[in-house]
Every structure is written in C-alpha cells, then in structure tokens.
Short mmCIF file of C-alpha atoms and ligand atoms in Angstrom, two decimals:
data_model
loop_
_atom_site.label_atom_id
_atom_site.label_comp_id
_atom_site.label_asym_id
_atom_site.label_seq_id
_atom_site.Cartn_x
_atom_site.Cartn_y
_atom_site.Cartn_z
CA UNK A 1 116.67 155.65 46.63
CA UNK A 2 114.96 152.90 44.59
CA UNK A 3 112.29 150.49 45.79
CA UNK A 4 108.67 149.38 45.99
CA UNK A 5 106.34 152.26 45.26
CA UNK A 6 103.08 150.25 45.15
CA UNK A 7 102.19 146.64 45.86
CA UNK A 8 99.07 144.49 45.43
CA UNK A 9 97.95 140.88 45.25
CA UNK A 10 95.14 138.94 43.63
CA UNK A 11 93.80 135.51 44.43
CA UNK A 12 90.81 133.74 42.86
CA UNK A 13 87.41 134.04 44.48
CA UNK A 14 87.06 130.38 45.45
CA UNK A 15 88.78 128.38 48.18
CA UNK A 16 88.53 125.18 50.14
CA UNK A 17 88.62 124.91 53.94
CA UNK A 18 91.47 122.62 54.86
CA UNK A 19 89.66 121.25 57.87
CA UNK A 20 87.02 119.89 55.47
CA UNK A 21 89.69 118.51 53.15
CA UNK A 22 91.42 116.81 56.09
CA UNK A 23 88.18 115.16 57.22
CA UNK A 24 87.50 113.97 53.67
CA UNK A 25 91.01 112.54 53.30
CA UNK A 26 90.81 110.88 56.74
CA UNK A 27 93.62 113.03 58.19
CA UNK A 28 93.58 114.74 61.60
CA UNK A 29 92.71 118.40 60.76
CA UNK A 30 95.37 119.56 63.26
CA UNK A 31 98.02 118.18 60.91
CA UNK A 32 96.96 120.69 58.23
CA UNK A 33 96.06 123.66 60.46
CA UNK A 34 98.78 123.28 63.14
CA UNK A 35 101.40 120.84 61.79
CA UNK A 36 101.59 122.52 58.38
CA UNK A 37 99.96 125.82 59.33
CA UNK A 38 97.35 126.26 56.58
CA UNK A 39 93.64 127.07 57.02
CA UNK A 40 92.28 127.77 53.53
CA UNK A 41 93.53 127.12 50.01
CA UNK A 42 92.65 129.21 46.94
CA UNK A 43 91.35 127.12 44.06
CA UNK A 44 91.34 128.77 40.62
CA UNK A 45 88.51 128.29 38.13
CA UNK A 46 89.60 127.53 34.57
CA UNK A 47 88.89 131.19 33.74
CA UNK A 48 91.75 132.36 36.00
CA UNK A 49 95.23 131.47 34.78
CA UNK A 50 98.71 132.87 35.35
CA UNK A 51 98.10 135.73 32.89
CA UNK A 52 94.67 136.84 34.12
CA UNK A 53 95.73 136.67 37.79
CA UNK A 54 98.83 138.74 36.97
CA UNK A 55 96.71 141.36 35.19
CA UNK A 56 94.22 141.40 38.08
CA UNK A 57 97.05 142.02 40.58
CA UNK A 58 98.67 144.82 38.58
CA UNK A 59 95.60 146.61 37.22
CA UNK A 60 94.50 148.45 40.43
CA UNK A 61 98.01 149.91 40.86
CA UNK A 62 98.32 151.65 37.53
CA UNK A 63 97.81 155.36 36.92
CA UNK A 64 98.16 157.05 33.54
CA UNK A 65 101.60 158.22 34.62
CA UNK A 66 102.61 154.60 35.35
CA UNK A 67 101.31 153.39 31.98
CA UNK A 68 103.45 155.99 30.21
CA UNK A 69 106.60 155.46 32.30
CA UNK A 70 106.84 151.71 32.84
CA UNK A 71 109.68 150.74 30.50
CA UNK A 72 110.16 147.23 31.90
CA UNK A 73 107.60 144.51 32.67
CA UNK A 74 109.08 141.44 34.26
CA UNK A 75 107.08 138.41 35.34
CA UNK A 76 108.42 135.67 37.58
CA UNK A 77 106.48 132.46 37.03
CA UNK A 78 106.95 128.71 36.96
CA UNK A 79 103.47 128.08 35.58
CA UNK A 80 103.61 130.08 32.35
CA UNK A 81 101.01 129.47 29.64
CA UNK A 82 103.32 129.12 26.64
CA UNK A 83 106.80 127.64 26.14
CA UNK A 84 107.77 130.61 23.99
CA UNK A 85 105.57 133.69 24.44
CA UNK A 86 106.04 135.46 27.77
CA UNK A 87 103.26 136.16 30.28
CA UNK A 88 104.70 139.70 30.38
CA UNK A 89 103.86 140.24 26.71
CA UNK A 90 100.17 139.40 27.40
CA UNK A 91 100.25 141.77 30.40
CA UNK A 92 101.71 144.57 28.31
CA UNK A 93 98.71 144.38 25.99
CA UNK A 94 96.00 143.74 28.61
CA UNK A 95 97.09 146.68 30.76
CA UNK A 96 97.69 148.99 27.81
CA UNK A 97 101.27 149.94 28.68
CA UNK A 98 103.02 152.20 26.17
CA UNK A 99 104.60 150.41 23.17
CA UNK A 100 108.28 151.17 23.87
CA UNK A 101 108.60 148.93 26.91
CA UNK A 102 110.37 145.57 27.21
CA UNK A 103 108.45 142.59 28.52
CA UNK A 104 110.04 139.35 29.70
CA UNK A 105 109.50 136.34 32.00
CA UNK A 106 112.09 134.96 34.40
CA UNK A 107 112.08 131.37 35.62
CA UNK A 108 113.71 129.70 38.59
CA UNK A 109 110.87 128.10 40.58
CA UNK A 110 109.65 130.36 43.41
CA UNK A 111 112.72 132.62 43.12
CA UNK A 112 111.65 134.14 39.74
CA UNK A 113 109.90 137.26 41.06
CA UNK A 114 112.92 138.13 43.22
CA UNK A 115 115.18 137.89 40.16
CA UNK A 116 112.63 140.23 38.53
CA UNK A 117 112.70 142.63 41.45
CA UNK A 118 116.52 142.79 41.38
CA UNK A 119 116.49 143.34 37.62
CA UNK A 120 113.88 146.09 38.01
CA UNK A 121 115.75 147.83 40.82
CA UNK A 122 118.98 147.86 38.78
CA UNK A 123 117.04 149.14 35.76
CA UNK A 124 115.50 152.03 37.71
CA UNK A 125 118.88 152.86 39.34
CA UNK A 126 120.21 153.35 35.79
CA UNK A 127 117.06 155.13 34.55
CA UNK A 128 115.64 156.99 37.57
CA UNK A 129 112.95 158.75 35.52
CA UNK A 130 111.50 155.35 34.49
CA UNK A 131 109.47 152.72 36.33
CA UNK A 132 109.27 148.92 36.25
CA UNK A 133 106.37 146.55 36.84
CA UNK A 134 107.32 143.33 38.63
CA UNK A 135 104.84 140.46 38.87
CA UNK A 136 104.89 136.99 40.41
CA UNK A 137 101.98 134.81 39.29
CA UNK A 138 101.43 131.07 39.71
CA UNK A 139 99.06 128.19 40.24
CA UNK A 140 100.54 125.63 42.60
CA UNK A 141 99.49 122.06 41.75
CA UNK A 142 100.79 118.88 43.33
CA UNK A 143 97.75 116.70 42.60
CA UNK A 144 94.65 115.47 44.40
CA UNK A 145 95.43 113.28 47.39
CA UNK A 146 99.19 113.85 47.04
CA UNK A 147 101.40 114.72 50.05
CA UNK A 148 101.71 118.28 48.72
CA UNK A 149 97.95 118.69 48.11
CA UNK A 150 97.48 120.77 51.25
CA UNK A 151 100.24 123.17 50.13
CA UNK A 152 98.65 124.14 46.81
CA UNK A 153 97.23 127.62 46.09
CA UNK A 154 96.88 130.27 43.39
CA UNK A 155 97.56 133.97 43.15
CA UNK A 156 99.66 136.83 41.89
CA UNK A 157 101.49 139.82 43.31
CA UNK A 158 102.40 143.01 41.47
CA UNK A 159 104.83 145.80 42.44
CA UNK A 160 105.76 149.08 40.85
CA UNK A 161 109.43 149.94 41.27
CA UNK A 162 110.41 153.59 41.14
CA UNK A 163 113.10 156.03 42.26
CA UNK A 164 110.66 157.65 44.70
CA UNK A 165 109.21 154.59 46.45
CA UNK A 166 106.32 155.09 48.88
CA UNK A 167 106.71 151.76 50.71
CA UNK A 168 110.15 150.16 50.84
CA UNK A 169 113.63 151.19 49.75
CA UNK A 170 115.53 148.13 48.48
CA UNK A 171 119.08 148.23 49.85
CA UNK A 172 122.05 147.46 47.61
CA UNK A 173 123.63 144.60 49.57
CA UNK A 174 122.29 141.13 48.92
CA UNK A 175 123.74 137.61 48.80
CA UNK A 176 122.54 134.80 46.50
CA UNK A 177 123.31 131.10 46.35
CA UNK A 178 122.79 128.34 43.76
CA UNK A 179 123.01 124.53 43.99
CA UNK A 180 121.54 122.32 41.28
CA UNK A 181 119.34 119.83 43.16
CA UNK A 182 116.08 117.95 42.58
CA UNK A 183 113.95 118.89 45.58
CA UNK A 184 110.97 120.09 43.52
CA UNK A 185 110.63 120.27 39.75
CA UNK A 186 108.11 119.93 36.94
CA UNK A 187 109.24 118.30 33.69
CA UNK A 188 107.70 119.83 30.53
CA UNK A 189 105.50 116.77 30.08
CA UNK A 190 103.89 116.98 33.54
CA UNK A 191 100.95 119.14 34.68
CA UNK A 192 101.79 118.69 38.35
CA UNK A 193 105.04 119.22 40.21
CA UNK A 194 107.23 116.39 41.43
CA UNK A 195 108.45 117.00 44.96
CA UNK A 196 110.73 115.28 47.43
CA UNK A 197 108.93 116.88 50.38
CA UNK A 198 111.39 116.09 53.17
CA UNK A 199 114.44 116.93 51.03
CA UNK A 200 112.86 120.24 49.95
CA UNK A 201 112.32 121.19 53.60
CA UNK A 202 115.93 120.32 54.42
CA UNK A 203 117.25 122.22 51.39
CA UNK A 204 115.23 125.34 52.31
CA UNK A 205 116.52 125.26 55.89
CA UNK A 206 120.16 124.70 54.94
CA UNK A 207 120.06 127.39 52.22
CA UNK A 208 118.80 129.91 54.79
CA UNK A 209 121.46 128.93 57.31
CA UNK A 210 124.36 128.98 54.80
CA UNK A 211 123.19 132.22 53.20
CA UNK A 212 122.66 133.96 56.53
CA UNK A 213 126.22 133.14 57.64
CA UNK A 214 127.61 134.44 54.34
CA UNK A 215 125.39 137.54 54.55
CA UNK A 216 126.59 138.22 58.12
CA UNK A 217 130.24 137.87 57.05
CA UNK A 218 129.84 140.17 54.07
CA UNK A 219 127.71 142.87 55.73
CA UNK A 220 128.71 142.66 59.41
CA UNK A 221 124.96 142.82 60.14
CA UNK A 222 123.25 140.68 62.76
CA UNK A 223 119.59 139.92 63.56
CA UNK A 224 119.63 143.04 65.77
CA UNK A 225 119.83 145.14 62.61
CA UNK A 226 116.43 143.76 61.49
CA UNK A 227 112.95 144.50 62.81
CA UNK A 228 111.38 141.67 60.82
CA UNK A 229 112.23 138.88 58.37
CA UNK A 230 109.88 137.84 55.55
CA UNK A 231 110.10 134.38 54.01
CA UNK A 232 108.98 132.51 50.94
CA UNK A 233 106.17 130.46 52.45
CA UNK A 234 105.23 127.19 50.70
CA UNK A 235 103.25 126.70 53.92
CA UNK A 236 103.31 128.95 56.95
CA UNK A 237 105.41 126.73 59.21
CA UNK A 238 108.30 126.57 56.72
CA UNK A 239 109.99 129.93 57.40
CA UNK A 240 109.83 129.39 61.15
CA UNK A 241 111.57 126.03 60.81
CA UNK A 242 114.47 127.83 59.11
CA UNK A 243 114.53 130.89 61.37
CA UNK A 244 114.15 129.28 64.82
CA UNK A 245 117.50 127.44 65.02
CA UNK A 246 119.39 130.63 64.12
CA UNK A 247 117.63 132.66 66.82
CA UNK A 248 118.83 130.43 69.66
CA UNK A 249 121.67 132.75 70.58
CA UNK A 250 119.62 135.96 70.25
CA UNK A 251 118.60 138.16 73.18
CA UNK A 252 115.01 137.27 74.22
CA UNK A 253 113.61 140.70 73.24
CA UNK A 254 114.96 140.52 69.73
CA UNK A 255 113.99 136.89 69.28
CA UNK A 256 110.41 137.63 70.45
CA UNK A 257 110.11 140.62 68.11
CA UNK A 258 111.28 138.65 65.06
CA UNK A 259 108.96 135.73 65.87
CA UNK A 260 106.01 138.06 66.49
CA UNK A 261 106.57 139.75 63.13
CA UNK A 262 107.09 136.37 61.46
CA UNK A 263 103.64 135.31 62.68
CA UNK A 264 102.04 138.48 61.27
CA UNK A 265 103.75 137.87 57.92
CA UNK A 266 102.01 134.48 57.58
CA UNK A 267 98.33 135.55 57.86
CA UNK A 268 97.60 135.96 54.14
CA UNK A 269 99.47 132.78 53.13
CA UNK A 270 97.58 130.77 55.74
CA UNK A 271 94.32 131.67 53.96
CA UNK A 272 95.55 131.49 50.34
CA UNK A 273 98.16 128.75 50.18
CA UNK A 274 101.35 128.59 48.18
CA UNK A 275 101.45 131.08 45.31
CA UNK A 276 105.05 130.15 44.43
CA UNK A 277 106.81 133.27 43.00
CA UNK A 278 104.53 135.75 44.76
CA UNK A 279 104.66 134.11 48.17
CA UNK A 280 107.51 136.19 49.68
CA UNK A 281 105.79 139.43 48.67
CA UNK A 282 102.47 138.21 50.04
CA UNK A 283 104.33 137.80 53.36
CA UNK A 284 105.48 141.41 53.13
CA UNK A 285 101.92 142.66 52.56
CA UNK A 286 100.59 140.47 55.35
CA UNK A 287 103.16 141.94 57.76
CA UNK A 288 102.80 145.59 56.79
CA UNK A 289 99.00 145.53 56.61
CA UNK A 290 98.52 143.84 59.99
CA UNK A 291 96.91 146.12 62.57
CA UNK A 292 99.12 144.40 65.15
CA UNK A 293 102.37 145.37 63.48
CA UNK A 294 104.48 147.92 65.34
CA UNK A 295 106.81 148.51 62.39
CA UNK A 296 107.96 152.08 61.85
CA UNK A 297 109.61 154.12 59.13
CA UNK A 298 113.32 153.52 58.52
CA UNK A 299 113.21 150.08 60.13
CA UNK A 300 114.92 147.31 58.21
CA UNK A 301 113.15 144.18 56.95
CA UNK A 302 115.09 141.13 55.80
CA UNK A 303 113.89 138.83 52.99
CA UNK A 304 114.61 135.19 52.26
CA UNK A 305 113.68 134.19 48.73
CA UNK A 306 113.93 130.47 47.87
CA UNK A 307 113.25 128.70 44.58
CA UNK A 308 113.64 124.93 44.47
CA UNK A 309 116.16 123.55 42.11
CA UNK A 310 117.65 125.67 43.85
CA UNK A 311 118.44 129.38 44.05
CA UNK A 312 118.03 131.60 47.11
CA UNK A 313 118.79 135.19 48.08
CA UNK A 314 118.84 137.24 51.25
CA UNK A 315 118.26 140.96 50.75
CA UNK A 316 116.83 143.83 52.74
CA UNK A 317 114.72 146.94 52.56
CA UNK A 318 113.98 149.99 54.71
CA UNK A 319 110.48 151.26 55.35
CA UNK A 320 109.79 154.66 53.83
CA UNK A 321 108.07 157.40 55.94
CA UNK A 322 104.30 157.24 55.36
CA UNK A 323 104.45 153.66 54.00
CA UNK A 324 101.15 152.70 55.69
CA UNK A 325 99.23 155.23 53.55
CA UNK A 326 100.42 153.51 50.36
CA UNK A 327 99.06 150.05 51.27
CA UNK A 328 95.82 148.54 49.94
CA UNK A 329 94.84 147.01 53.28
CA UNK A 330 91.07 147.54 52.97
CA UNK A 331 90.88 146.14 49.43
CA UNK A 332 92.79 143.04 50.53
CA UNK A 333 90.49 142.55 53.48
CA UNK A 334 87.46 142.66 51.15
CA UNK A 335 89.08 140.36 48.56
CA UNK A 336 89.80 137.67 51.18
CA UNK A 337 86.54 137.96 53.11
CA UNK A 338 84.20 137.93 50.12
CA UNK A 339 85.43 134.62 48.71
CA UNK A 340 83.26 131.54 48.21
CA UNK A 341 83.92 128.32 50.09
CA UNK A 342 83.85 125.24 47.81
CA UNK A 343 82.49 121.79 48.60
CA UNK A 344 84.87 118.85 48.12
CA UNK A 345 83.03 117.91 44.91
CA UNK A 346 83.33 121.43 43.44
CA UNK A 347 87.01 121.55 44.41
CA UNK A 348 87.63 118.21 42.68
CA UNK A 349 85.73 119.32 39.57
CA UNK A 350 87.61 122.62 39.42
CA UNK A 351 90.94 120.86 39.86
CA UNK A 352 90.17 118.43 37.03
CA UNK A 353 88.70 121.04 34.70
CA UNK A 354 91.12 121.52 31.84
CA UNK A 355 91.38 122.77 28.29
CA UNK A 356 90.00 120.33 25.73
CA UNK A 357 91.38 121.80 22.54
CA UNK A 358 89.96 120.41 19.30
CA UNK A 359 92.01 119.56 16.24
CA UNK A 360 91.61 123.14 14.95
CA UNK A 361 93.07 124.55 18.17
CA UNK A 362 89.82 125.83 19.71
CA UNK A 363 88.19 125.68 23.12
CA UNK A 364 86.22 128.70 24.26
CA UNK A 365 84.17 128.87 27.47
CA UNK A 366 82.17 131.36 29.53
CA UNK A 367 83.59 133.00 32.66
CA UNK A 368 82.43 131.04 35.70
CA UNK A 369 79.74 132.95 37.67
CA UNK A 370 81.83 132.73 40.84
CA UNK A 371 84.90 134.24 39.15
CA UNK A 372 85.14 137.92 40.14
CA UNK A 373 88.33 138.82 38.27
CA UNK A 374 88.32 141.99 36.18
CA UNK A 375 90.47 140.08 33.68
CA UNK A 376 89.66 136.49 32.81
CA UNK A 377 90.80 133.72 30.46
CA UNK A 378 88.25 133.09 27.69
CA UNK A 379 89.86 130.03 26.15
CA UNK A 380 91.82 129.24 23.03
CA UNK A 381 90.97 130.10 19.43
CA UNK A 382 93.17 128.99 16.58
CA UNK A 383 95.79 127.99 19.20
CA UNK A 384 95.84 131.57 20.56
CA UNK A 385 94.89 132.33 24.18
CA UNK A 386 92.17 134.94 24.55
CA UNK A 387 91.42 137.13 27.54
CA UNK A 388 88.39 139.20 28.48
CA UNK A 389 87.91 142.25 30.66
CA UNK A 390 84.75 142.92 32.64
CA UNK A 391 83.28 146.39 32.86
CA UNK A 392 83.79 147.78 36.40
N1 COA S 401 98.58 117.42 64.81
C1 COA S 401 99.53 118.39 64.74
N2 COA S 401 100.64 118.29 63.95
C2 COA S 401 100.78 117.19 63.19
C3 COA S 401 99.82 116.14 63.22
C4 COA S 401 98.68 116.29 64.07
N3 COA S 401 97.72 115.35 64.16
N4 COA S 401 100.22 115.18 62.36
C5 COA S 401 101.41 115.60 61.81
N5 COA S 401 101.72 116.81 62.33
C6 COA S 401 102.89 117.64 62.01
C7 COA S 401 104.17 116.83 61.90
O1 COA S 401 104.76 116.58 63.16
C8 COA S 401 105.00 117.78 61.03
O2 COA S 401 105.51 118.83 61.82
P1 COA S 401 107.09 119.18 61.78
O3 COA S 401 107.41 119.39 60.33
O4 COA S 401 107.21 120.39 62.60
O5 COA S 401 107.79 117.98 62.31
C9 COA S 401 103.95 118.39 60.10
O6 COA S 401 102.69 118.18 60.72
C10 COA S 401 103.93 117.78 58.71
O7 COA S 401 103.85 116.39 58.87
P2 COA S 401 104.60 115.40 57.86
O8 COA S 401 104.35 114.02 58.31
O9 COA S 401 106.01 115.84 57.66
O10 COA S 401 103.74 115.73 56.55
P3 COA S 401 103.86 115.16 55.10
O11 COA S 401 104.74 113.97 55.02
O12 COA S 401 102.46 115.00 54.64
O13 COA S 401 104.59 116.32 54.24
C11 COA S 401 105.14 118.47 53.30
C12 COA S 401 104.49 117.70 54.48
C13 COA S 401 105.14 119.94 53.57
C14 COA S 401 106.59 118.02 53.13
C15 COA S 401 104.33 118.16 52.03
O14 COA S 401 103.10 118.78 52.17
C16 COA S 401 104.98 118.63 50.75
O15 COA S 401 105.68 117.89 50.12
N6 COA S 401 104.72 119.90 50.34
C17 COA S 401 105.22 120.46 49.10
C18 COA S 401 106.69 120.82 49.14
C19 COA S 401 107.05 121.96 50.02
O16 COA S 401 106.21 122.76 50.36
N7 COA S 401 108.36 122.04 50.34
C20 COA S 401 108.85 123.11 51.17
C21 COA S 401 110.11 123.77 50.67
S1 COA S 401 109.90 124.78 49.24
#
C-alpha cells in the first residue's frame, strides 16, 4: 500500500476581502461571493515566493527519519523562479534533506503536482523503504482589474508519500487525457497569465465528462463507488459546474452525499483563492479536516486534476484507518484565522511590488513585518536568489 502519509498547506499571512474588492471595482459583491464562490484571496508579500511558500508547507511535516529517507523531491509549479534551476533544488537545501536525493520540477499548469504525486507513488512502489516529498506551490496572477482578478491566490501544499501511509492509499487505476489548447497560458515574456475565461470553463467541464466516461468504461466503477470527489478549484463554483450534469441520473441519496462532500472540500479554497498546482490537495485537506465530514476509513475518494493547456487525470484513493489523527486541522485553523486583512491600497501596492535588480544583479530587502513565514525570500545578490529562516 502506497499513499499520502502526511499533508500540509501554507498560505501567506495577508489577504483581501472580496466583498471590499467588489465594491471598489463597482461590481455586485454577490457576483464574487455567490456567482464565483470566493470570499477571501491570499495576497503574497514580495518576501513570499514559490520557493519560500513550498518550504513553509513542507517544513512542519519533516522528522529526522523523513530527512534521511526522502530520496525524491518533486515540485509541481507553473510559477517557478528560474528558467533552469528547479524549485525542488532550493527546497532540498532549505529543508536540509540528505545529499543523495533527486530534486526536480514538473510543469503542466495546475496539473503539475498530480504528475509529481504519480511519479512519487511509482517511485515508492519500486523502493518501499524510501519516501518522496511532493509539493505544489504557486502564485496565481491575472492582473489588477482583469476578469480573472477575483480568482487569484497564493499558496503551497506538501505531501510525504510512503509505503505505510497514515492518510490515503493511492489506488493503481487512473485515467489521463491530453489536448493541446489555449484556454490559459503564460508566455515566458509575461508576468501575468493570459486566459480565455469562458473557453477554460468549457474545457474543464468537457475534460471531466470525457474522462469520467473513459474511467467508468475502464474500471466498471460508478459514482456509487465513491464517497466524495475532490476537484482542482480555480474558484469554488468550478468543480460543481462539472460534477452536477453527471449526477443527474444518480439516486438522490448518493447525489446529496457527493454534493455535501463537494461543499466541504471548497472551504479552504473559498478563503485562499486559486493556488494552481496545490488546489486539488487543498480541497482534500478541506474535506478531511471539516468537522461536518462523515467520511470513514476505507471509503473511496475520487480526484479530478486539471491543468490548462490541457492535461487532466481522474484517480482515486482509500482512507486509511486512523486518518483523522494524522491531519493538521488545528494548525490550519490558526493559520487561516490569524491572517491580516489588507486595504485596497495595500493590496495594490503588494501586487505591484516587484524585484528591481540593478546592473550588478542585486536587490535585497527586509522581510515584511506582516509576513509570518518561517522561510522567506531575502532578494537577489549577484543574480542568485537568497532565502532566510526565522528562529521559531
Ligand atoms: N449575483 C450572483 N451571481 C452573479 C452575479 C450577481 N450579481 N453576477 C454574475 N453572477 C454569476 C454569473 O451568472 C456566473 O455564474 P455561472 O457561471 O453559474 O453562470 C458567475 O457569476 C460568473 O459570472 P461571469 O459573467 O461568467 O464572470 P466573468 O466573465 O467575470 O468571468 C471567470 C468569470 C471565472 C471566467 C473569470 O474570473 C476567469 O477568467 N477566471 C480565470 C480562469 C479560470 O478560473 N478558469 C477556470 C478553469 S481552470
């Protein structure tokens, strides 16, 4: 049995209330909170980037035993900090993982962390005495006053994969699908993503429908074999748009259960926003850590991973006995409730704050007082990114 032994997330300490943003933009707040289904959006200070957020998500999970036995570090990201050097290589050093590990990034929009999870699971199946660290870390940026502005966010998830998982066994059957399309992309020369919003919604929905039919044919499973389905959530209404049409023919009990669990899986995303690669795994934590969830050991959870461009996968996992004891529910509660709400002006300043590297390749700055990350980005010296670690 191979699967998720530990799981955590990190999001920066500052956010904006979307009701306030709606009022400022002259939009009915119900469009953001009901129509799109988002309440708050994490806004990262310049001192939190894809590397520091990834380190902050992984750090609380790691014991000495993990540090000595993680032979693979794989980071899914579409907002990496270097065209050549991997985020994983920074993480390897920041977390002090033993030298004889391999560290690599995988990219395919929001699907990257799932590719990493599948790679890690296969790796541990082959080497059951070893572990793998899988991370999804991203800053979602569409631009101020753009149609995607309300679906931005920032955060990272981290999972340890082992052959004695405490949370979720990943089952062997899965089905993937690829179609090269331009629904969302970010050319190398652009700091913000380009998105065809309506087309990306349609692509997401049709990928889920086509994949589900293929999955059903290949596995002979139906929705009755699942107690819950977790989705990649660019915004919390998205998964429901894809799931609802396929539930029409389901018995009312089963349909209600899946929709109830869907709702519980959206709580964290509603208050953080889109974290791209980590979003699907944030849904899993939101579902499992909800006090309202009736999920029990050995029940099956389905997963729909979608990365624009586009690659998707449906896979499944079974809850391991005692899984609730392995969750970091309290820590997550504190992380989300202790955040600082930004004014519109501070949000705009933070969004526009960027590296101003001089001709020698330098720009160093102090960690923002509001930034509570254990790891933080210090700036660039001689074209090299530097990171700091606070004493705990
Ligand atoms: N009260 C309640 N709901 C309202 C409303 C109001 N006053 N005004 C609008 N809405 C609803 C709309 O009916 C719509 O609901 P529906 O999708 O169920 O029909 C929803 O709010 C969004 O409205 P829409 O006009 O489609 O918004 P938009 O043109 O601003 O675009 C996105 C929304 C999500 C497409 C846009 O934010 C985007 O491009 N996001 C980034 C890309 C993305 O996340 N893609 C998803 C796949 S990965």
